[in-house]
Amino acid sequence: MKKIIILFCCLLSVFSLVACNKGSVSNDILIEVSKSTKFSKDEIENAIQNVKSNFSFPGATLTKIWYDEEKSNYLIDSYLENGRGLTNGVKEENGIILLSNFDVDGSGDNPVLNPNTTYSDYQWILIRDSKNNVWKIDDFGY
């Protein structure tokens, strides 16, 4: 019984350390926002803040995030026609796609991403129920 308790404590410690090693946001993060006829400056900034707050890829640092309305509109159309937007009923005006770059270090802490690599044009799909609701990340990737 004593060995089981010790083993359990060791496993708990390991999981705690792994959970602490989440991604980070660069202090020098570059944020770019194109002119928008679709969203207000505050709406876009709130979406950007959501991504920054939820960036949690182990061994990775978010270095750039941007909103390009032309690209976002194209990608949202694809999301609504072929992606999860097809089934979740979100309206076009309640979806935004941000793009980002992030660096993965060589620590090997992330078993999915390639070490010592920069990922570019990584997409973050955010949706909301209405103009008065907060953005939530619905999907991310390429």
Short mmCIF file of N, CA and C in Angstrom, two decimals:
data_model
loop_
_atom_site.label_atom_id
_atom_site.label_comp_id
_atom_site.label_asym_id
_atom_site.label_seq_id
_atom_site.Cartn_x
_atom_site.Cartn_y
_atom_site.Cartn_z
N MET A 1 0.83 -1.19 0.00
CA MET A 1 0.00 0.00 0.00
C MET A 1 0.87 1.26 0.00
N LYS A 2 1.95 1.21 0.77
CA LYS A 2 2.85 2.36 0.86
C LYS A 2 3.46 2.67 -0.51
N LYS A 3 3.81 1.61 -1.27
CA LYS A 3 4.40 1.80 -2.60
C LYS A 3 3.39 2.45 -3.54
N ILE A 4 2.14 2.08 -3.42
CA ILE A 4 1.10 2.65 -4.28
C ILE A 4 0.94 4.14 -3.99
N ILE A 5 0.96 4.50 -2.73
CA ILE A 5 0.84 5.91 -2.35
C ILE A 5 2.02 6.71 -2.87
N ILE A 6 3.22 6.17 -2.74
CA ILE A 6 4.42 6.86 -3.23
C ILE A 6 4.36 7.00 -4.75
N LEU A 7 3.95 5.94 -5.44
CA LEU A 7 3.83 5.99 -6.89
C LEU A 7 2.79 7.04 -7.30
N PHE A 8 1.67 7.07 -6.62
CA PHE A 8 0.62 8.05 -6.90
C PHE A 8 1.15 9.47 -6.72
N CYS A 9 1.88 9.72 -5.64
CA CYS A 9 2.45 11.06 -5.39
C CYS A 9 3.44 11.45 -6.48
N CYS A 10 4.26 10.49 -6.91
CA CYS A 10 5.22 10.78 -7.97
C CYS A 10 4.51 11.13 -9.28
N LEU A 11 3.49 10.36 -9.63
CA LEU A 11 2.73 10.65 -10.84
C LEU A 11 2.05 12.00 -10.77
N LEU A 12 1.49 12.32 -9.62
CA LEU A 12 0.85 13.61 -9.42
C LEU A 12 1.85 14.75 -9.60
N SER A 13 3.05 14.58 -9.09
CA SER A 13 4.10 15.60 -9.23
C SER A 13 4.48 15.79 -10.69
N VAL A 14 4.63 14.69 -11.42
CA VAL A 14 5.01 14.78 -12.83
C VAL A 14 3.92 15.50 -13.62
N PHE A 15 2.66 15.14 -13.41
CA PHE A 15 1.58 15.80 -14.12
C PHE A 15 1.50 17.28 -13.77
N SER A 16 1.79 17.63 -12.55
CA SER A 16 1.78 19.04 -12.14
C SER A 16 2.86 19.82 -12.87
N LEU A 17 4.03 19.24 -12.99
CA LEU A 17 5.13 19.92 -13.69
C LEU A 17 4.82 20.07 -15.18
N VAL A 18 4.25 19.06 -15.78
CA VAL A 18 3.90 19.13 -17.20
C VAL A 18 2.84 20.21 -17.43
N ALA A 19 1.87 20.29 -16.55
CA ALA A 19 0.80 21.28 -16.70
C ALA A 19 1.33 22.70 -16.59
N CYS A 20 2.39 22.91 -15.85
CA CYS A 20 2.96 24.24 -15.68
C CYS A 20 3.72 24.69 -16.92
N ASN A 21 4.11 23.77 -17.77
CA ASN A 21 4.91 24.10 -18.93
C ASN A 21 4.02 24.40 -20.13
N LYS A 22 3.28 25.49 -20.05
CA LYS A 22 2.41 25.85 -21.16
C LYS A 22 3.11 26.87 -22.05
N GLY A 23 2.52 27.13 -23.18
CA GLY A 23 3.09 28.08 -24.11
C GLY A 23 3.14 29.48 -23.53
N SER A 24 3.89 30.33 -24.20
CA SER A 24 4.01 31.70 -23.72
C SER A 24 3.74 32.67 -24.87
N VAL A 25 3.53 33.90 -24.50
CA VAL A 25 3.34 34.97 -25.46
C VAL A 25 4.55 35.88 -25.35
N SER A 26 5.20 36.13 -26.47
CA SER A 26 6.39 36.98 -26.48
C SER A 26 6.08 38.37 -25.94
N ASN A 27 7.02 38.92 -25.18
CA ASN A 27 6.87 40.30 -24.71
C ASN A 27 6.89 41.28 -25.88
N ASP A 28 7.52 40.86 -26.97
CA ASP A 28 7.63 41.70 -28.16
C ASP A 28 6.65 41.27 -29.24
N ILE A 29 5.54 40.68 -28.84
CA ILE A 29 4.58 40.17 -29.83
C ILE A 29 4.15 41.29 -30.78
N LEU A 30 4.12 40.96 -32.05
CA LEU A 30 3.71 41.90 -33.08
C LEU A 30 2.23 41.68 -33.34
N ILE A 31 1.45 42.75 -33.24
CA ILE A 31 0.01 42.68 -33.49
C ILE A 31 -0.31 43.63 -34.63
N GLU A 32 -0.97 43.10 -35.66
CA GLU A 32 -1.36 43.91 -36.81
C GLU A 32 -2.84 43.73 -37.07
N VAL A 33 -3.51 44.84 -37.32
CA VAL A 33 -4.95 44.80 -37.60
C VAL A 33 -5.21 45.63 -38.85
N SER A 34 -5.77 44.98 -39.87
CA SER A 34 -6.12 45.71 -41.09
C SER A 34 -7.41 46.48 -40.88
N LYS A 35 -7.67 47.40 -41.76
CA LYS A 35 -8.92 48.16 -41.69
C LYS A 35 -10.08 47.19 -41.86
N SER A 36 -11.11 47.39 -41.07
CA SER A 36 -12.25 46.47 -41.11
C SER A 36 -13.56 47.22 -41.28
N THR A 37 -14.39 46.70 -42.16
CA THR A 37 -15.75 47.20 -42.29
C THR A 37 -16.72 46.25 -41.59
N LYS A 38 -16.21 45.13 -41.14
CA LYS A 38 -17.04 44.08 -40.55
C LYS A 38 -17.07 44.15 -39.02
N PHE A 39 -15.93 44.47 -38.41
CA PHE A 39 -15.81 44.47 -36.95
C PHE A 39 -15.22 45.79 -36.46
N SER A 40 -15.60 46.17 -35.25
CA SER A 40 -15.01 47.36 -34.63
C SER A 40 -13.61 47.01 -34.12
N LYS A 41 -12.86 48.05 -33.82
CA LYS A 41 -11.51 47.85 -33.27
C LYS A 41 -11.59 47.04 -31.99
N ASP A 42 -12.55 47.34 -31.12
CA ASP A 42 -12.71 46.60 -29.86
C ASP A 42 -13.03 45.13 -30.09
N GLU A 43 -13.88 44.84 -31.06
CA GLU A 43 -14.22 43.45 -31.34
C GLU A 43 -12.98 42.66 -31.76
N ILE A 44 -12.17 43.26 -32.61
CA ILE A 44 -10.95 42.59 -33.08
C ILE A 44 -9.96 42.45 -31.93
N GLU A 45 -9.78 43.51 -31.15
CA GLU A 45 -8.85 43.44 -30.01
C GLU A 45 -9.28 42.39 -28.99
N ASN A 46 -10.59 42.25 -28.77
CA ASN A 46 -11.08 41.23 -27.85
C ASN A 46 -10.78 39.82 -28.37
N ALA A 47 -10.91 39.63 -29.67
CA ALA A 47 -10.59 38.33 -30.27
C ALA A 47 -9.10 38.04 -30.12
N ILE A 48 -8.26 39.05 -30.37
CA ILE A 48 -6.81 38.89 -30.23
C ILE A 48 -6.45 38.55 -28.79
N GLN A 49 -7.04 39.26 -27.84
CA GLN A 49 -6.76 39.00 -26.43
C GLN A 49 -7.17 37.57 -26.04
N ASN A 50 -8.25 37.09 -26.59
CA ASN A 50 -8.70 35.73 -26.32
C ASN A 50 -7.65 34.72 -26.76
N VAL A 51 -7.11 34.89 -27.96
CA VAL A 51 -6.08 33.98 -28.45
C VAL A 51 -4.83 34.08 -27.58
N LYS A 52 -4.40 35.29 -27.26
CA LYS A 52 -3.22 35.46 -26.42
C LYS A 52 -3.40 34.79 -25.06
N SER A 53 -4.56 34.93 -24.48
CA SER A 53 -4.83 34.36 -23.16
C SER A 53 -4.91 32.84 -23.18
N ASN A 54 -5.29 32.28 -24.31
CA ASN A 54 -5.48 30.83 -24.39
C ASN A 54 -4.37 30.10 -25.12
N PHE A 55 -3.33 30.82 -25.54
CA PHE A 55 -2.21 30.16 -26.22
C PHE A 55 -1.47 29.30 -25.20
N SER A 56 -1.49 28.00 -25.40
CA SER A 56 -0.92 27.12 -24.38
C SER A 56 -0.20 25.91 -24.98
N PHE A 57 0.52 26.12 -26.07
CA PHE A 57 1.27 25.02 -26.65
C PHE A 57 2.59 24.88 -25.90
N PRO A 58 2.83 23.75 -25.26
CA PRO A 58 4.08 23.57 -24.51
C PRO A 58 5.30 23.79 -25.40
N GLY A 59 6.28 24.51 -24.88
CA GLY A 59 7.52 24.75 -25.60
C GLY A 59 7.39 25.72 -26.76
N ALA A 60 6.29 26.48 -26.82
CA ALA A 60 6.07 27.39 -27.95
C ALA A 60 5.84 28.81 -27.45
N THR A 61 6.21 29.78 -28.29
CA THR A 61 6.04 31.20 -27.97
C THR A 61 5.33 31.89 -29.12
N LEU A 62 4.20 32.51 -28.81
CA LEU A 62 3.43 33.27 -29.79
C LEU A 62 4.18 34.56 -30.09
N THR A 63 4.52 34.79 -31.36
CA THR A 63 5.34 35.95 -31.72
C THR A 63 4.60 37.00 -32.54
N LYS A 64 3.55 36.59 -33.23
CA LYS A 64 2.80 37.54 -34.06
C LYS A 64 1.36 37.06 -34.18
N ILE A 65 0.46 38.02 -34.15
CA ILE A 65 -0.96 37.72 -34.38
C ILE A 65 -1.55 38.87 -35.17
N TRP A 66 -2.38 38.55 -36.16
CA TRP A 66 -2.92 39.62 -36.98
C TRP A 66 -4.30 39.27 -37.52
N TYR A 67 -4.99 40.35 -37.89
CA TYR A 67 -6.30 40.24 -38.54
C TYR A 67 -6.19 40.87 -39.90
N ASP A 68 -6.46 40.10 -40.93
CA ASP A 68 -6.50 40.57 -42.30
C ASP A 68 -7.92 40.28 -42.80
N GLU A 69 -8.71 41.33 -42.97
CA GLU A 69 -10.13 41.13 -43.27
C GLU A 69 -10.36 40.32 -44.54
N GLU A 70 -9.58 40.57 -45.56
CA GLU A 70 -9.77 39.83 -46.82
C GLU A 70 -9.53 38.33 -46.61
N LYS A 71 -8.43 37.99 -45.95
CA LYS A 71 -8.14 36.58 -45.69
C LYS A 71 -9.16 35.98 -44.73
N SER A 72 -9.52 36.73 -43.70
CA SER A 72 -10.48 36.24 -42.72
C SER A 72 -11.82 35.93 -43.38
N ASN A 73 -12.29 36.82 -44.25
CA ASN A 73 -13.56 36.59 -44.94
C ASN A 73 -13.51 35.33 -45.80
N TYR A 74 -12.41 35.15 -46.52
CA TYR A 74 -12.25 33.97 -47.36
C TYR A 74 -12.26 32.70 -46.51
N LEU A 75 -11.50 32.72 -45.41
CA LEU A 75 -11.40 31.55 -44.55
C LEU A 75 -12.71 31.27 -43.81
N ILE A 76 -13.41 32.32 -43.40
CA ILE A 76 -14.71 32.13 -42.73
C ILE A 76 -15.70 31.49 -43.69
N ASP A 77 -15.70 31.92 -44.95
CA ASP A 77 -16.59 31.30 -45.93
C ASP A 77 -16.32 29.80 -46.04
N SER A 78 -15.05 29.44 -46.07
CA SER A 78 -14.68 28.02 -46.13
C SER A 78 -15.12 27.29 -44.87
N TYR A 79 -14.92 27.91 -43.72
CA TYR A 79 -15.34 27.32 -42.44
C TYR A 79 -16.85 27.10 -42.41
N LEU A 80 -17.61 28.05 -42.91
CA LEU A 80 -19.07 27.94 -42.89
C LEU A 80 -19.58 26.89 -43.88
N GLU A 81 -18.87 26.71 -44.98
CA GLU A 81 -19.31 25.77 -46.01
C GLU A 81 -18.78 24.35 -45.80
N ASN A 82 -17.60 24.22 -45.18
CA ASN A 82 -16.96 22.91 -45.09
C ASN A 82 -16.54 22.50 -43.69
N GLY A 83 -16.41 23.45 -42.80
CA GLY A 83 -15.89 23.15 -41.46
C GLY A 83 -17.00 23.01 -40.44
N ARG A 84 -16.63 23.24 -39.20
CA ARG A 84 -17.59 23.11 -38.10
C ARG A 84 -18.72 24.14 -38.20
N GLY A 85 -18.47 25.22 -38.91
CA GLY A 85 -19.51 26.22 -39.11
C GLY A 85 -20.71 25.68 -39.86
N LEU A 86 -20.50 24.61 -40.59
CA LEU A 86 -21.58 23.96 -41.32
C LEU A 86 -22.60 23.34 -40.36
N THR A 87 -22.13 22.91 -39.19
CA THR A 87 -23.02 22.21 -38.25
C THR A 87 -23.39 23.02 -37.01
N ASN A 88 -22.60 24.03 -36.66
CA ASN A 88 -22.89 24.74 -35.41
C ASN A 88 -23.81 25.94 -35.58
N GLY A 89 -24.15 26.29 -36.81
CA GLY A 89 -25.13 27.34 -37.05
C GLY A 89 -24.65 28.76 -36.83
N VAL A 90 -23.34 28.97 -36.69
CA VAL A 90 -22.83 30.33 -36.48
C VAL A 90 -23.06 31.15 -37.75
N LYS A 91 -23.38 32.42 -37.56
CA LYS A 91 -23.58 33.33 -38.69
C LYS A 91 -22.25 33.97 -39.05
N GLU A 92 -22.13 34.38 -40.31
CA GLU A 92 -20.87 34.95 -40.80
C GLU A 92 -20.40 36.13 -39.95
N GLU A 93 -21.33 36.98 -39.52
CA GLU A 93 -20.94 38.16 -38.74
C GLU A 93 -20.49 37.81 -37.31
N ASN A 94 -20.64 36.55 -36.94
CA ASN A 94 -20.22 36.11 -35.61
C ASN A 94 -19.04 35.16 -35.66
N GLY A 95 -18.28 35.25 -36.74
CA GLY A 95 -17.07 34.45 -36.89
C GLY A 95 -15.93 35.31 -37.36
N ILE A 96 -14.76 35.09 -36.78
CA ILE A 96 -13.56 35.83 -37.18
C ILE A 96 -12.40 34.85 -37.18
N ILE A 97 -11.50 35.02 -38.12
CA ILE A 97 -10.30 34.19 -38.15
C ILE A 97 -9.09 35.11 -38.05
N LEU A 98 -8.28 34.82 -37.04
CA LEU A 98 -7.01 35.52 -36.84
C LEU A 98 -5.90 34.60 -37.30
N LEU A 99 -4.81 35.18 -37.74
CA LEU A 99 -3.63 34.42 -38.14
C LEU A 99 -2.51 34.70 -37.16
N SER A 100 -1.61 33.74 -37.03
CA SER A 100 -0.52 33.93 -36.07
C SER A 100 0.74 33.20 -36.53
N ASN A 101 1.83 33.62 -35.93
CA ASN A 101 3.11 32.92 -36.04
C ASN A 101 3.54 32.57 -34.63
N PHE A 102 4.17 31.41 -34.48
CA PHE A 102 4.75 31.06 -33.19
C PHE A 102 5.98 30.20 -33.40
N ASP A 103 6.90 30.29 -32.45
CA ASP A 103 8.14 29.53 -32.49
C ASP A 103 8.07 28.38 -31.50
N VAL A 104 8.57 27.23 -31.92
CA VAL A 104 8.67 26.08 -31.03
C VAL A 104 10.14 25.91 -30.68
N ASP A 105 10.44 25.81 -29.39
CA ASP A 105 11.83 25.67 -28.96
C ASP A 105 12.32 24.23 -29.15
N GLY A 106 13.55 24.00 -28.82
CA GLY A 106 14.16 22.68 -29.00
C GLY A 106 14.07 21.79 -27.77
N SER A 107 13.26 22.17 -26.80
CA SER A 107 13.19 21.41 -25.54
C SER A 107 12.58 20.02 -25.70
N GLY A 108 11.79 19.83 -26.74
CA GLY A 108 11.10 18.55 -26.90
C GLY A 108 9.88 18.42 -26.00
N ASP A 109 9.48 19.53 -25.36
CA ASP A 109 8.32 19.50 -24.46
C ASP A 109 7.01 19.31 -25.21
N ASN A 110 7.03 19.56 -26.50
CA ASN A 110 5.80 19.40 -27.27
C ASN A 110 5.95 18.22 -28.23
N PRO A 111 5.25 17.12 -27.96
CA PRO A 111 5.41 15.92 -28.78
C PRO A 111 4.73 16.01 -30.15
N VAL A 112 3.93 17.05 -30.37
CA VAL A 112 3.17 17.17 -31.62
C VAL A 112 3.85 18.11 -32.60
N LEU A 113 4.37 19.22 -32.12
CA LEU A 113 4.98 20.23 -32.99
C LEU A 113 6.46 19.94 -33.19
N ASN A 114 6.98 20.32 -34.35
CA ASN A 114 8.38 20.09 -34.66
C ASN A 114 9.26 21.04 -33.87
N PRO A 115 10.29 20.53 -33.19
CA PRO A 115 11.19 21.40 -32.42
C PRO A 115 11.97 22.34 -33.34
N ASN A 116 12.34 23.49 -32.78
CA ASN A 116 13.14 24.50 -33.49
C ASN A 116 12.49 24.89 -34.82
N THR A 117 11.20 25.13 -34.79
CA THR A 117 10.44 25.45 -35.99
C THR A 117 9.57 26.68 -35.75
N THR A 118 9.40 27.48 -36.79
CA THR A 118 8.45 28.58 -36.75
C THR A 118 7.23 28.17 -37.56
N TYR A 119 6.08 28.25 -36.93
CA TYR A 119 4.81 27.99 -37.62
C TYR A 119 4.23 29.33 -38.03
N SER A 120 3.87 29.45 -39.31
CA SER A 120 3.38 30.71 -39.86
C SER A 120 1.96 30.56 -40.39
N ASP A 121 1.22 31.65 -40.33
CA ASP A 121 -0.16 31.70 -40.83
C ASP A 121 -1.06 30.66 -40.16
N TYR A 122 -0.81 30.40 -38.89
CA TYR A 122 -1.62 29.46 -38.12
C TYR A 122 -2.96 30.13 -37.83
N GLN A 123 -4.05 29.43 -38.08
CA GLN A 123 -5.38 30.03 -38.00
C GLN A 123 -6.05 29.78 -36.65
N TRP A 124 -6.73 30.81 -36.17
CA TRP A 124 -7.55 30.74 -34.96
C TRP A 124 -8.96 31.14 -35.34
N ILE A 125 -9.90 30.21 -35.23
CA ILE A 125 -11.30 30.48 -35.57
C ILE A 125 -12.04 30.79 -34.28
N LEU A 126 -12.55 32.00 -34.21
CA LEU A 126 -13.31 32.42 -33.03
C LEU A 126 -14.75 32.70 -33.44
N ILE A 127 -15.66 32.31 -32.57
CA ILE A 127 -17.08 32.54 -32.84
C ILE A 127 -17.73 33.13 -31.59
N ARG A 128 -18.91 33.66 -31.78
CA ARG A 128 -19.70 34.18 -30.67
C ARG A 128 -21.17 33.96 -31.02
N ASP A 129 -22.02 34.02 -30.02
CA ASP A 129 -23.44 33.81 -30.26
C ASP A 129 -24.10 35.02 -30.92
N SER A 130 -23.64 36.21 -30.55
CA SER A 130 -24.17 37.44 -31.14
C SER A 130 -23.13 38.54 -30.95
N LYS A 131 -23.40 39.69 -31.53
CA LYS A 131 -22.48 40.82 -31.43
C LYS A 131 -22.21 41.22 -29.98
N ASN A 132 -23.14 40.94 -29.09
CA ASN A 132 -23.00 41.32 -27.68
C ASN A 132 -22.31 40.26 -26.83
N ASN A 133 -21.97 39.12 -27.40
CA ASN A 133 -21.32 38.05 -26.65
C ASN A 133 -19.81 38.07 -26.86
N VAL A 134 -19.10 37.39 -25.97
CA VAL A 134 -17.65 37.31 -26.06
C VAL A 134 -17.24 36.26 -27.10
N TRP A 135 -16.05 36.44 -27.64
CA TRP A 135 -15.48 35.49 -28.58
C TRP A 135 -15.05 34.24 -27.82
N LYS A 136 -15.18 33.10 -28.47
CA LYS A 136 -14.61 31.86 -27.94
C LYS A 136 -13.93 31.14 -29.09
N ILE A 137 -12.83 30.49 -28.78
CA ILE A 137 -12.08 29.76 -29.80
C ILE A 137 -12.85 28.49 -30.13
N ASP A 138 -13.21 28.35 -31.40
CA ASP A 138 -13.94 27.17 -31.84
C ASP A 138 -13.00 26.13 -32.45
N ASP A 139 -11.92 26.60 -33.08
CA ASP A 139 -10.99 25.69 -33.72
C ASP A 139 -9.69 26.43 -34.01
N PHE A 140 -8.64 25.69 -34.27
CA PHE A 140 -7.36 26.30 -34.64
C PHE A 140 -6.56 25.29 -35.44
N GLY A 141 -5.63 25.79 -36.25
CA GLY A 141 -4.79 24.92 -37.06
C GLY A 141 -4.62 25.49 -38.45
N TYR A 142 -4.35 24.60 -39.38
CA TYR A 142 -4.16 25.01 -40.78
C TYR A 142 -5.35 24.61 -41.61
#
